[in-house]
CSV table of N, CA and C in Angstrom, one decimal:
chain,number,residue,atom,x,y,z
Y,1065,MET,N,-8.7,-2.8,-12.1
Y,1065,MET,CA,-9.2,-3.4,-10.9
Y,1065,MET,C,-10.0,-2.3,-10.2
Y,1066,GLU,N,-11.1,-2.8,-9.6
Y,1066,GLU,CA,-12.0,-1.9,-8.8
Y,1066,GLU,C,-11.3,-1.5,-7.5
Y,1067,SER,N,-11.4,-0.2,-7.2
Y,1067,SER,CA,-10.8,0.3,-6.0
Y,1067,SER,C,-11.4,-0.4,-4.8
Y,1068,THR,N,-10.5,-0.6,-3.8
Y,1068,THR,CA,-11.0,-1.3,-2.6
Y,1068,THR,C,-10.9,-0.2,-1.5
Y,1069,VAL,N,-12.0,0.4,-1.2
Y,1069,VAL,CA,-12.0,1.4,-0.1
Y,1069,VAL,C,-13.0,0.9,0.9
Y,1070,LEU,N,-12.4,0.8,2.1
Y,1070,LEU,CA,-13.2,0.3,3.3
Y,1070,LEU,C,-14.1,1.4,3.7
Y,1071,PRO,N,-15.3,1.2,4.1
Y,1071,PRO,CA,-16.2,2.2,4.6
Y,1071,PRO,C,-15.7,2.9,5.9
Y,1072,GLN,N,-15.8,4.1,5.9
Y,1072,GLN,CA,-15.4,4.9,7.1
Y,1072,GLN,C,-16.6,5.5,7.8
Y,1073,PRO,N,-17.1,4.8,8.8
Y,1073,PRO,CA,-18.4,5.2,9.4
Y,1073,PRO,C,-18.4,6.6,9.9
Y,1074,SER,N,-17.2,7.1,10.3
Y,1074,SER,CA,-17.2,8.5,10.9
Y,1074,SER,C,-17.4,9.6,9.9
Y,1075,LEU,N,-17.3,9.2,8.6
Y,1075,LEU,CA,-17.4,10.2,7.5
Y,1075,LEU,C,-18.9,10.3,7.0
Y,1076,PRO,N,-19.4,11.5,6.7
Y,1076,PRO,CA,-20.7,11.6,6.1
Y,1076,PRO,C,-20.7,10.9,4.7
Y,1077,LEU,N,-21.8,10.5,4.2
Y,1077,LEU,CA,-21.9,9.8,2.9
Y,1077,LEU,C,-21.4,10.6,1.8
Y,1078,THR,N,-21.6,11.9,1.8
Y,1078,THR,CA,-21.1,12.8,0.7
Y,1078,THR,C,-19.6,12.8,0.7
Y,1079,SER,N,-19.0,12.8,1.9
Y,1079,SER,CA,-17.5,12.8,2.0
Y,1079,SER,C,-17.0,11.5,1.4
Y,1080,GLN,N,-17.6,10.4,1.8
Y,1080,GLN,CA,-17.2,9.1,1.3
Y,1080,GLN,C,-17.2,9.0,-0.2
Y,1081,ARG,N,-18.3,9.6,-0.8
Y,1081,ARG,CA,-18.4,9.6,-2.3
Y,1081,ARG,C,-17.3,10.5,-2.9
Y,1082,THR,N,-17.0,11.6,-2.3
Y,1082,THR,CA,-16.0,12.5,-2.8
Y,1082,THR,C,-14.6,11.8,-2.8
Y,1083,ILE,N,-14.3,11.1,-1.7
Y,1083,ILE,CA,-13.1,10.4,-1.6
Y,1083,ILE,C,-13.0,9.3,-2.7
Y,1084,LYS,N,-14.1,8.6,-2.9
Y,1084,LYS,CA,-14.2,7.5,-3.9
Y,1084,LYS,C,-13.9,8.1,-5.3
Y,1085,ARG,N,-14.5,9.2,-5.6
Y,1085,ARG,CA,-14.3,9.9,-6.9
Y,1085,ARG,C,-12.8,10.3,-7.0
Y,1086,ALA,N,-12.2,10.9,-6.0
Y,1086,ALA,CA,-10.8,11.3,-6.0
Y,1086,ALA,C,-9.9,10.1,-6.2
Y,1087,LEU,N,-10.2,9.0,-5.6
Y,1087,LEU,CA,-9.4,7.8,-5.8
Y,1087,LEU,C,-9.4,7.3,-7.2
Y,1088,THR,N,-10.6,7.3,-7.7
Y,1088,THR,CA,-10.8,6.8,-9.1
Y,1088,THR,C,-10.0,7.7,-10.1
Y,1089,LEU,N,-10.0,9.0,-9.9
Y,1089,LEU,CA,-9.2,9.9,-10.7
Y,1089,LEU,C,-7.7,9.7,-10.6
Y,1090,LEU,N,-7.3,9.5,-9.4
Y,1090,LEU,CA,-5.9,9.2,-9.1
Y,1090,LEU,C,-5.4,7.9,-9.8
Y,1091,GLU,N,-6.3,6.9,-9.6
Y,1091,GLU,CA,-5.9,5.6,-10.2
Y,1091,GLU,C,-5.9,5.6,-11.7
Y,1092,ASN,N,-6.8,6.3,-12.3
Y,1092,ASN,CA,-6.8,6.5,-13.8
Y,1092,ASN,C,-5.6,7.2,-14.2
Y,1093,HIS,N,-5.2,8.2,-13.5
Y,1093,HIS,CA,-4.0,9.0,-13.8
Y,1093,HIS,C,-2.7,8.1,-13.7
Y,1094,LEU,N,-2.7,7.3,-12.7
Y,1094,LEU,CA,-1.5,6.4,-12.5
Y,1094,LEU,C,-1.4,5.3,-13.5
Y,1095,ARG,N,-2.5,5.0,-14.2
Y,1095,ARG,CA,-2.5,3.9,-15.2
Y,1095,ARG,C,-2.2,4.5,-16.6
Y,1096,GLU,N,-2.1,5.8,-16.7
Y,1096,GLU,CA,-1.7,6.4,-18.0
Y,1096,GLU,C,-0.3,6.0,-18.4
Y,1097,PRO,N,0.0,5.7,-19.6
Y,1097,PRO,CA,1.4,5.4,-20.0
Y,1097,PRO,C,2.4,6.4,-19.6
Y,1098,GLY,N,3.5,6.0,-19.1
Y,1098,GLY,CA,4.5,6.9,-18.7
Y,1098,GLY,C,4.5,7.5,-17.3
Y,1099,VAL,N,3.3,7.2,-16.6
Y,1099,VAL,CA,3.2,7.7,-15.2
Y,1099,VAL,C,3.7,6.6,-14.3
Y,1100,ALA,N,4.8,6.8,-13.6
Y,1100,ALA,CA,5.3,5.8,-12.7
Y,1100,ALA,C,4.8,6.0,-11.3
Y,1101,PHE,N,4.5,4.9,-10.6
Y,1101,PHE,CA,4.0,4.9,-9.2
Y,1101,PHE,C,5.2,4.7,-8.3
Y,1102,THR,N,5.7,5.7,-7.7
Y,1102,THR,CA,6.8,5.6,-6.8
Y,1102,THR,C,6.5,6.4,-5.6
Y,1103,SER,N,7.5,6.5,-4.7
Y,1103,SER,CA,7.3,7.2,-3.4
Y,1103,SER,C,7.3,8.7,-3.5
Y,1104,THR,N,6.5,9.2,-4.4
Y,1104,THR,CA,6.4,10.7,-4.6
Y,1104,THR,C,5.3,11.2,-3.7
Y,1105,PRO,N,5.2,12.5,-3.6
Y,1105,PRO,CA,4.0,13.1,-2.8
Y,1105,PRO,C,2.7,12.6,-3.4
Y,1106,PHE,N,2.6,12.4,-4.8
Y,1106,PHE,CA,1.4,12.0,-5.4
Y,1106,PHE,C,1.0,10.6,-4.9
Y,1107,SER,N,1.9,9.7,-4.9
Y,1107,SER,CA,1.6,8.3,-4.4
Y,1107,SER,C,1.3,8.3,-2.9
Y,1108,ARG,N,2.0,9.2,-2.2
Y,1108,ARG,CA,1.7,9.3,-0.7
Y,1108,ARG,C,0.3,9.7,-0.5
Y,1109,ASP,N,-0.2,10.7,-1.3
Y,1109,ASP,CA,-1.6,11.2,-1.2
Y,1109,ASP,C,-2.5,10.0,-1.5
Y,1110,TRP,N,-2.2,9.3,-2.5
Y,1110,TRP,CA,-3.1,8.1,-2.9
Y,1110,TRP,C,-3.2,7.2,-1.7
Y,1111,LEU,N,-2.1,6.8,-1.1
Y,1111,LEU,CA,-2.1,5.9,0.0
Y,1111,LEU,C,-2.8,6.5,1.2
Y,1112,ARG,N,-2.6,7.8,1.5
Y,1112,ARG,CA,-3.2,8.4,2.6
Y,1112,ARG,C,-4.7,8.3,2.4
Y,1113,LEU,N,-5.2,8.6,1.2
Y,1113,LEU,CA,-6.7,8.5,1.0
Y,1113,LEU,C,-7.2,7.1,1.2
Y,1114,HIS,N,-6.4,6.1,0.8
Y,1114,HIS,CA,-6.9,4.7,1.0
Y,1114,HIS,C,-6.8,4.2,2.4
Y,1115,LEU,N,-5.8,4.6,3.2
Y,1115,LEU,CA,-5.5,4.0,4.4
Y,1115,LEU,C,-5.7,4.8,5.7
Y,1116,SER,N,-5.5,6.1,5.6
Y,1116,SER,CA,-5.6,6.9,6.9
Y,1116,SER,C,-7.1,6.9,7.3
Y,1117,GLY,N,-7.3,7.0,8.6
Y,1117,GLY,CA,-8.6,7.1,9.1
Y,1117,GLY,C,-9.3,5.8,9.3
Y,1118,LEU,N,-8.7,4.6,8.8
Y,1118,LEU,CA,-9.4,3.3,9.0
Y,1118,LEU,C,-9.3,2.9,10.5
Y,1119,GLU,N,-10.3,2.2,10.9
Y,1119,GLU,CA,-10.3,1.8,12.3
Y,1119,GLU,C,-9.5,0.5,12.6
Y,1120,ARG,N,-9.2,-0.2,11.5
Y,1120,ARG,CA,-8.4,-1.4,11.7
Y,1120,ARG,C,-7.1,-1.3,10.8
Y,1121,GLU,N,-6.1,-2.1,11.2
Y,1121,GLU,CA,-4.9,-2.1,10.5
Y,1121,GLU,C,-5.1,-3.0,9.2
Y,1122,VAL,N,-4.7,-2.5,8.1
Y,1122,VAL,CA,-4.8,-3.2,6.8
Y,1122,VAL,C,-3.4,-3.2,6.1
Y,1123,PHE,N,-3.3,-4.2,5.2
Y,1123,PHE,CA,-2.0,-4.3,4.5
Y,1123,PHE,C,-2.4,-4.3,3.0
Y,1124,LEU,N,-1.8,-3.3,2.3
Y,1124,LEU,CA,-2.1,-3.0,0.9
Y,1124,LEU,C,-0.9,-3.3,0.0
Y,1125,VAL,N,-1.1,-4.0,-1.1
Y,1125,VAL,CA,0.0,-4.3,-2.0
Y,1125,VAL,C,-0.3,-3.6,-3.3
Y,1126,LEU,N,0.7,-2.8,-3.8
Y,1126,LEU,CA,0.6,-2.1,-5.1
Y,1126,LEU,C,1.5,-2.9,-6.0
Y,1127,LEU,N,0.9,-3.4,-7.1
Y,1127,LEU,CA,1.5,-4.3,-8.1
Y,1127,LEU,C,1.8,-3.5,-9.3
Y,1128,LEU,N,3.1,-3.4,-9.7
Y,1128,LEU,CA,3.6,-2.5,-10.8
Y,1128,LEU,C,4.2,-3.3,-11.9
Y,1129,ASP,N,4.1,-2.7,-13.1
Y,1129,ASP,CA,4.7,-3.3,-14.3
Y,1129,ASP,C,6.2,-3.0,-14.3
Y,1130,ASN,N,6.9,-3.3,-15.3
Y,1130,ASN,CA,8.4,-3.1,-15.4
Y,1130,ASN,C,8.8,-1.6,-15.5
Y,1131,HIS,N,7.8,-0.7,-15.7
Y,1131,HIS,CA,8.1,0.7,-15.7
Y,1131,HIS,C,7.5,1.4,-14.5
Y,1132,ASN,N,7.2,0.6,-13.5
Y,1132,ASN,CA,6.6,1.0,-12.2
Y,1132,ASN,C,5.3,1.7,-12.3
Y,1133,ARG,N,4.5,1.3,-13.3
Y,1133,ARG,CA,3.1,1.8,-13.5
Y,1133,ARG,C,2.2,0.8,-12.8
Y,1134,LEU,N,1.2,1.4,-12.2
Y,1134,LEU,CA,0.2,0.6,-11.4
Y,1134,LEU,C,-0.6,-0.4,-12.3
Y,1135,LEU,N,-0.4,-1.7,-12.0
Y,1135,LEU,CA,-1.2,-2.7,-12.7
Y,1135,LEU,C,-2.5,-3.0,-11.9
Y,1136,ALA,N,-2.3,-3.1,-10.5
Y,1136,ALA,CA,-3.5,-3.3,-9.7
Y,1136,ALA,C,-3.0,-3.0,-8.2
Y,1137,HIS,N,-4.0,-3.0,-7.4
Y,1137,HIS,CA,-3.7,-2.9,-5.9
Y,1137,HIS,C,-4.7,-3.9,-5.2
Y,1138,GLU,N,-4.2,-4.5,-4.2
Y,1138,GLU,CA,-5.0,-5.4,-3.4
Y,1138,GLU,C,-4.8,-5.2,-2.0
Y,1139,MET,N,-5.9,-5.1,-1.3
Y,1139,MET,CA,-5.9,-5.0,0.2
Y,1139,MET,C,-6.0,-6.5,0.6
Y,1140,LEU,N,-4.8,-7.1,0.9
Y,1140,LEU,CA,-4.7,-8.5,1.2
Y,1140,LEU,C,-5.1,-8.9,2.6
Y,1141,LEU,N,-4.8,-8.0,3.5
Y,1141,LEU,CA,-5.0,-8.4,4.9
Y,1141,LEU,C,-5.6,-7.3,5.7
Y,1142,SER,N,-6.5,-7.7,6.6
Y,1142,SER,CA,-7.1,-6.8,7.5
Y,1142,SER,C,-6.9,-7.4,8.9
Y,1143,GLY,N,-6.5,-6.5,9.8
Y,1143,GLY,CA,-6.2,-7.0,11.2
Y,1143,GLY,C,-7.1,-6.4,12.2
Y,1144,SER,N,-6.5,-6.3,13.4
Y,1144,SER,CA,-7.2,-5.7,14.5
Y,1144,SER,C,-6.8,-4.2,14.6
Y,1145,ILE,N,-7.0,-3.6,15.7
Y,1145,ILE,CA,-6.8,-2.2,15.9
Y,1145,ILE,C,-5.3,-1.9,16.0
Y,1146,ASN,N,-4.5,-3.0,16.2
Y,1146,ASN,CA,-3.0,-2.7,16.4
Y,1146,ASN,C,-2.1,-3.7,15.7
Y,1147,SER,N,-2.6,-4.7,14.9
Y,1147,SER,CA,-1.8,-5.6,14.3
Y,1147,SER,C,-2.4,-6.3,13.1
Y,1148,THR,N,-1.6,-6.8,12.2
Y,1148,THR,CA,-2.0,-7.5,11.0
Y,1148,THR,C,-0.9,-8.6,10.8
Y,1149,VAL,N,-1.4,-9.8,10.5
Y,1149,VAL,CA,-0.5,-10.9,10.2
Y,1149,VAL,C,-0.3,-11.0,8.7
Y,1150,VAL,N,1.0,-10.9,8.3
Y,1150,VAL,CA,1.3,-10.8,6.9
Y,1150,VAL,C,2.0,-12.2,6.5
Y,1151,HIS,N,1.4,-12.8,5.5
Y,1151,HIS,CA,2.0,-14.1,5.0
Y,1151,HIS,C,2.7,-13.8,3.7
Y,1152,PRO,N,4.0,-14.0,3.6
Y,1152,PRO,CA,4.7,-13.8,2.4
Y,1152,PRO,C,4.2,-14.5,1.2
Y,1153,ARG,N,3.6,-15.7,1.4
Y,1153,ARG,CA,3.1,-16.5,0.3
Y,1153,ARG,C,1.9,-15.7,-0.4
Y,1154,GLU,N,1.1,-15.0,0.4
Y,1154,GLU,CA,0.0,-14.3,-0.2
Y,1154,GLU,C,0.4,-13.1,-1.0
Y,1155,ILE,N,1.5,-12.4,-0.6
Y,1155,ILE,CA,2.1,-11.3,-1.3
Y,1155,ILE,C,2.7,-11.8,-2.7
Y,1156,VAL,N,3.4,-12.9,-2.6
Y,1156,VAL,CA,4.0,-13.5,-3.8
Y,1156,VAL,C,2.9,-14.0,-4.8
Y,1157,LYS,N,1.8,-14.6,-4.3
Y,1157,LYS,CA,0.7,-15.0,-5.1
Y,1157,LYS,C,0.1,-13.8,-5.8
Y,1158,ALA,N,-0.1,-12.7,-5.2
Y,1158,ALA,CA,-0.6,-11.5,-5.8
Y,1158,ALA,C,0.3,-11.0,-6.9
Y,1159,ALA,N,1.6,-11.0,-6.6
Y,1159,ALA,CA,2.6,-10.5,-7.6
Y,1159,ALA,C,2.5,-11.4,-8.9
Y,1160,LEU,N,2.4,-12.7,-8.7
Y,1160,LEU,CA,2.4,-13.7,-9.8
Y,1160,LEU,C,1.0,-13.5,-10.5
Y,1161,ARG,N,-0.1,-13.4,-9.8
Y,1161,ARG,CA,-1.4,-13.2,-10.4
Y,1161,ARG,C,-1.5,-12.1,-11.4
Y,1162,HIS,N,-0.8,-11.0,-11.1
Y,1162,HIS,CA,-0.8,-9.8,-11.9
Y,1162,HIS,C,0.4,-9.6,-12.8
Y,1163,ASN,N,1.3,-10.6,-12.7
Y,1163,ASN,CA,2.6,-10.6,-13.5
Y,1163,ASN,C,3.3,-9.3,-13.2
Y,1164,ALA,N,3.4,-9.0,-11.9
Y,1164,ALA,CA,4.1,-7.7,-11.4
Y,1164,ALA,C,5.6,-7.9,-11.5
Y,1165,ALA,N,6.2,-6.8,-12.0
Y,1165,ALA,CA,7.7,-6.8,-12.0
Y,1165,ALA,C,8.2,-6.1,-10.7
Y,1166,ALA,N,7.4,-5.3,-10.0
Y,1166,ALA,CA,7.7,-4.6,-8.8
Y,1166,ALA,C,6.5,-4.5,-7.9
Y,1167,VAL,N,6.8,-4.3,-6.6
Y,1167,VAL,CA,5.8,-4.2,-5.6
Y,1167,VAL,C,6.1,-3.1,-4.6
Y,1168,ILE,N,5.1,-2.4,-4.2
Y,1168,ILE,CA,5.2,-1.5,-3.1
Y,1168,ILE,C,4.2,-2.0,-2.0
Y,1169,LEU,N,4.7,-2.1,-0.8
Y,1169,LEU,CA,3.9,-2.5,0.3
Y,1169,LEU,C,3.4,-1.3,1.1
Y,1170,ALA,N,2.3,-1.4,1.7
Y,1170,ALA,CA,1.8,-0.3,2.6
Y,1170,ALA,C,0.9,-0.8,3.6
Y,1171,HIS,N,1.0,-0.3,4.8
Y,1171,HIS,CA,0.0,-0.6,5.8
Y,1171,HIS,C,-0.2,0.6,6.7
Y,1172,ASN,N,-1.3,0.7,7.4
Y,1172,ASN,CA,-1.6,1.8,8.2
Y,1172,ASN,C,-1.5,1.5,9.7
Y,1173,TYR,N,-1.4,2.5,10.4
Y,1173,TYR,CA,-1.5,2.4,11.9
Y,1173,TYR,C,-2.7,3.3,12.3
Y,1174,PRO,N,-3.8,2.6,12.7
Y,1174,PRO,CA,-5.0,3.3,13.1
Y,1174,PRO,C,-4.8,4.3,14.2
Y,1175,SER,N,-3.7,4.2,15.0
Y,1175,SER,CA,-3.4,5.2,16.0
Y,1175,SER,C,-3.1,6.6,15.4
Y,1176,GLY,N,-2.7,6.6,14.1
Y,1176,GLY,CA,-2.4,7.8,13.5
Y,1176,GLY,C,-0.9,8.1,13.5
Y,1177,PHE,N,-0.1,7.4,14.3
Y,1177,PHE,CA,1.3,7.6,14.3
Y,1177,PHE,C,2.0,6.6,13.4
Y,1178,ALA,N,2.8,7.2,12.5
Y,1178,ALA,CA,3.4,6.3,11.4
Y,1178,ALA,C,4.9,6.0,11.8
Y,1179,GLU,N,5.1,5.3,12.9
Y,1179,GLU,CA,6.4,4.9,13.2
Y,1179,GLU,C,6.5,3.4,13.0
Y,1180,THR,N,7.7,3.0,12.6
Y,1180,THR,CA,7.9,1.5,12.4
Y,1180,THR,C,8.4,0.9,13.6
Y,1181,ASN,N,8.4,-0.5,13.6
Y,1181,ASN,CA,9.0,-1.2,14.7
Y,1181,ASN,C,9.8,-2.4,14.2
Y,1182,GLU,N,10.4,-3.1,15.0
Y,1182,GLU,CA,11.2,-4.3,14.6
Y,1182,GLU,C,10.4,-5.3,13.8
Y,1183,ALA,N,9.2,-5.5,14.2
Y,1183,ALA,CA,8.4,-6.5,13.4
Y,1183,ALA,C,8.2,-6.0,12.0
Y,1184,ASP,N,7.9,-4.7,11.8
Y,1184,ASP,CA,7.8,-4.2,10.4
Y,1184,ASP,C,9.1,-4.4,9.6
Y,1185,ARG,N,10.2,-4.2,10.2
Y,1185,ARG,CA,11.5,-4.4,9.5
Y,1185,ARG,C,11.7,-5.8,9.2
Y,1186,ASN,N,11.4,-6.7,10.1
Y,1186,ASN,CA,11.6,-8.1,9.9
Y,1186,ASN,C,10.7,-8.7,8.8
Y,1187,ILE,N,9.4,-8.3,8.8
Y,1187,ILE,CA,8.6,-8.9,7.7
Y,1187,ILE,C,8.9,-8.3,6.4
Y,1188,THR,N,9.4,-7.0,6.4
Y,1188,THR,CA,9.8,-6.4,5.1
Y,1188,THR,C,10.9,-7.2,4.5
Y,1189,GLU,N,11.9,-7.5,5.3
Y,1189,GLU,CA,13.0,-8.3,4.8
Y,1189,GLU,C,12.6,-9.7,4.3
Y,1190,ARG,N,11.7,-10.3,5.0
Y,1190,ARG,CA,11.2,-11.6,4.6
Y,1190,ARG,C,10.4,-11.5,3.2
Y,1191,LEU,N,9.6,-10.4,3.1
Y,1191,LEU,CA,8.9,-10.2,1.9
Y,1191,LEU,C,9.8,-9.9,0.7
Y,1192,LYS,N,10.8,-9.1,1.0
Y,1192,LYS,CA,11.8,-8.8,-0.1
Y,1192,LYS,C,12.5,-10.0,-0.6
Y,1193,GLN,N,12.9,-10.9,0.3
Y,1193,GLN,CA,13.5,-12.2,-0.1
Y,1193,GLN,C,12.5,-13.1,-0.9
Y,1194,ALA,N,11.3,-13.2,-0.4
Y,1194,ALA,CA,10.3,-14.0,-1.1
Y,1194,ALA,C,10.0,-13.5,-2.5
Y,1195,LEU,N,9.8,-12.2,-2.6
Y,1195,LEU,CA,9.6,-11.6,-3.9
Y,1195,LEU,C,10.7,-11.8,-4.9
Y,1196,ALA,N,11.9,-11.7,-4.4
Y,1196,ALA,CA,13.1,-11.9,-5.2
Y,1196,ALA,C,13.2,-13.3,-5.8
Y,1197,LEU,N,12.6,-14.3,-5.2
Y,1197,LEU,CA,12.6,-15.6,-5.7
Y,1197,LEU,C,11.7,-15.7,-7.0
Y,1198,VAL,N,10.8,-14.8,-7.2
Y,1198,VAL,CA,10.0,-14.8,-8.4
Y,1198,VAL,C,10.3,-13.6,-9.3
Y,1199,ASP,N,11.4,-13.0,-9.1
Y,1199,ASP,CA,11.9,-11.8,-9.9
Y,1199,ASP,C,11.0,-10.6,-9.8
Y,1200,ALA,N,10.5,-10.4,-8.6
Y,1200,ALA,CA,9.7,-9.1,-8.4
Y,1200,ALA,C,10.5,-8.3,-7.4
Y,1201,ARG,N,10.7,-7.0,-7.8
Y,1201,ARG,CA,11.5,-6.1,-6.9
Y,1201,ARG,C,10.6,-5.5,-5.9
Y,1202,LEU,N,11.0,-5.4,-4.6
Y,1202,LEU,CA,10.3,-4.6,-3.6
Y,1202,LEU,C,10.9,-3.2,-3.6
Y,1203,LEU,N,10.1,-2.3,-4.0
Y,1203,LEU,CA,10.5,-0.9,-4.2
Y,1203,LEU,C,10.4,-0.1,-2.9
Y,1204,ASP,N,9.4,-0.4,-2.1
Y,1204,ASP,CA,9.2,0.4,-0.8
Y,1204,ASP,C,8.2,-0.3,0.0
Y,1205,HIS,N,8.2,0.0,1.3
Y,1205,HIS,CA,7.2,-0.3,2.3
Y,1205,HIS,C,6.9,0.9,3.0
Y,1206,LEU,N,5.6,1.4,2.9
Y,1206,LEU,CA,5.2,2.6,3.5
Y,1206,LEU,C,4.3,2.4,4.6
Y,1207,VAL,N,4.5,3.1,5.7
Y,1207,VAL,CA,3.7,3.0,6.9
Y,1207,VAL,C,2.9,4.3,7.0
Y,1208,VAL,N,1.6,4.2,7.0
Y,1208,VAL,CA,0.7,5.4,6.8
Y,1208,VAL,C,0.1,5.7,8.2
Y,1209,GLY,N,0.3,6.9,8.6
Y,1209,GLY,CA,-0.4,7.5,9.8
Y,1209,GLY,C,-1.4,8.5,9.3
Y,1210,SER,N,-2.0,9.2,10.2
Y,1210,SER,CA,-3.0,10.2,9.8
Y,1210,SER,C,-2.4,11.4,9.0
Y,1211,LYS,N,-1.2,11.8,9.4
Y,1211,LYS,CA,-0.5,13.0,8.7
Y,1211,LYS,C,0.8,12.6,8.1
Y,1212,GLN,N,1.5,11.6,8.6
Y,1212,GLN,CA,2.8,11.2,8.2
Y,1212,GLN,C,2.8,9.9,7.5
Y,1213,ILE,N,3.8,9.7,6.6
Y,1213,ILE,CA,4.0,8.4,6.0
Y,1213,ILE,C,5.5,8.1,6.0
Y,1214,VAL,N,5.9,7.0,6.6
Y,1214,VAL,CA,7.3,6.6,6.7
Y,1214,VAL,C,7.6,5.6,5.6
Y,1215,SER,N,8.7,5.9,4.9
Y,1215,SER,CA,9.1,5.1,3.7
Y,1215,SER,C,10.4,4.4,4.1
Y,1216,PHE,N,10.3,3.0,4.0
Y,1216,PHE,CA,11.5,2.2,4.2
Y,1216,PHE,C,12.6,2.6,3.2
Y,1217,ALA,N,12.3,2.8,2.0
Y,1217,ALA,CA,13.3,3.2,1.0
Y,1217,ALA,C,14.0,4.5,1.4
Y,1218,GLU,N,13.3,5.5,1.8
Y,1218,GLU,CA,13.9,6.7,2.2
Y,1218,GLU,C,14.8,6.6,3.4
Y,1219,ARG,N,14.5,5.7,4.2
Y,1219,ARG,CA,15.3,5.4,5.4
Y,1219,ARG,C,16.4,4.4,5.1
Y,1220,SER,N,16.6,4.0,3.9
Y,1220,SER,CA,17.6,3.1,3.4
Y,1220,SER,C,17.5,1.7,4.2
Y,1221,TRP,N,16.3,1.2,4.4
Y,1221,TRP,CA,16.1,0.0,5.0
Y,1221,TRP,C,15.8,-1.2,4.0
Y,1222,LEU,N,15.9,-0.8,2.7
Y,1222,LEU,CA,15.6,-1.9,1.7
Y,1222,LEU,C,16.9,-2.1,0.9
């Protein structure tokens, strides 16, 4: 699947190209047999490259096979500067479309601060339940700030 990188107008064109090349290398590495996509520093860097610095809040879904290898990623939703509306049905449709066995959710906070709120925890629980109906495991939900990434799995919220 082609990388979905939103343009970042504040970055020079050469920097945008460098980031695009880095993302392509990371994605190719993650698709190699045996390389699992989990909440490691490597996957955090991948998410930070995709999501930090964006001017609008976006919601990204990482679709994984039975061995947690990346099948595809989709930026399903784009919101305003401080919110995104997440529809569980769209996440489930993406999982079914790619025959995903597992899913990692991620969204950014354009403010740069990666703290979660009650709405994040509520939608994560709803998405976990919806994905379970189609036998897809929710491995993590990551909130990306400019320097920090908060993991729901690491905080035992899943």
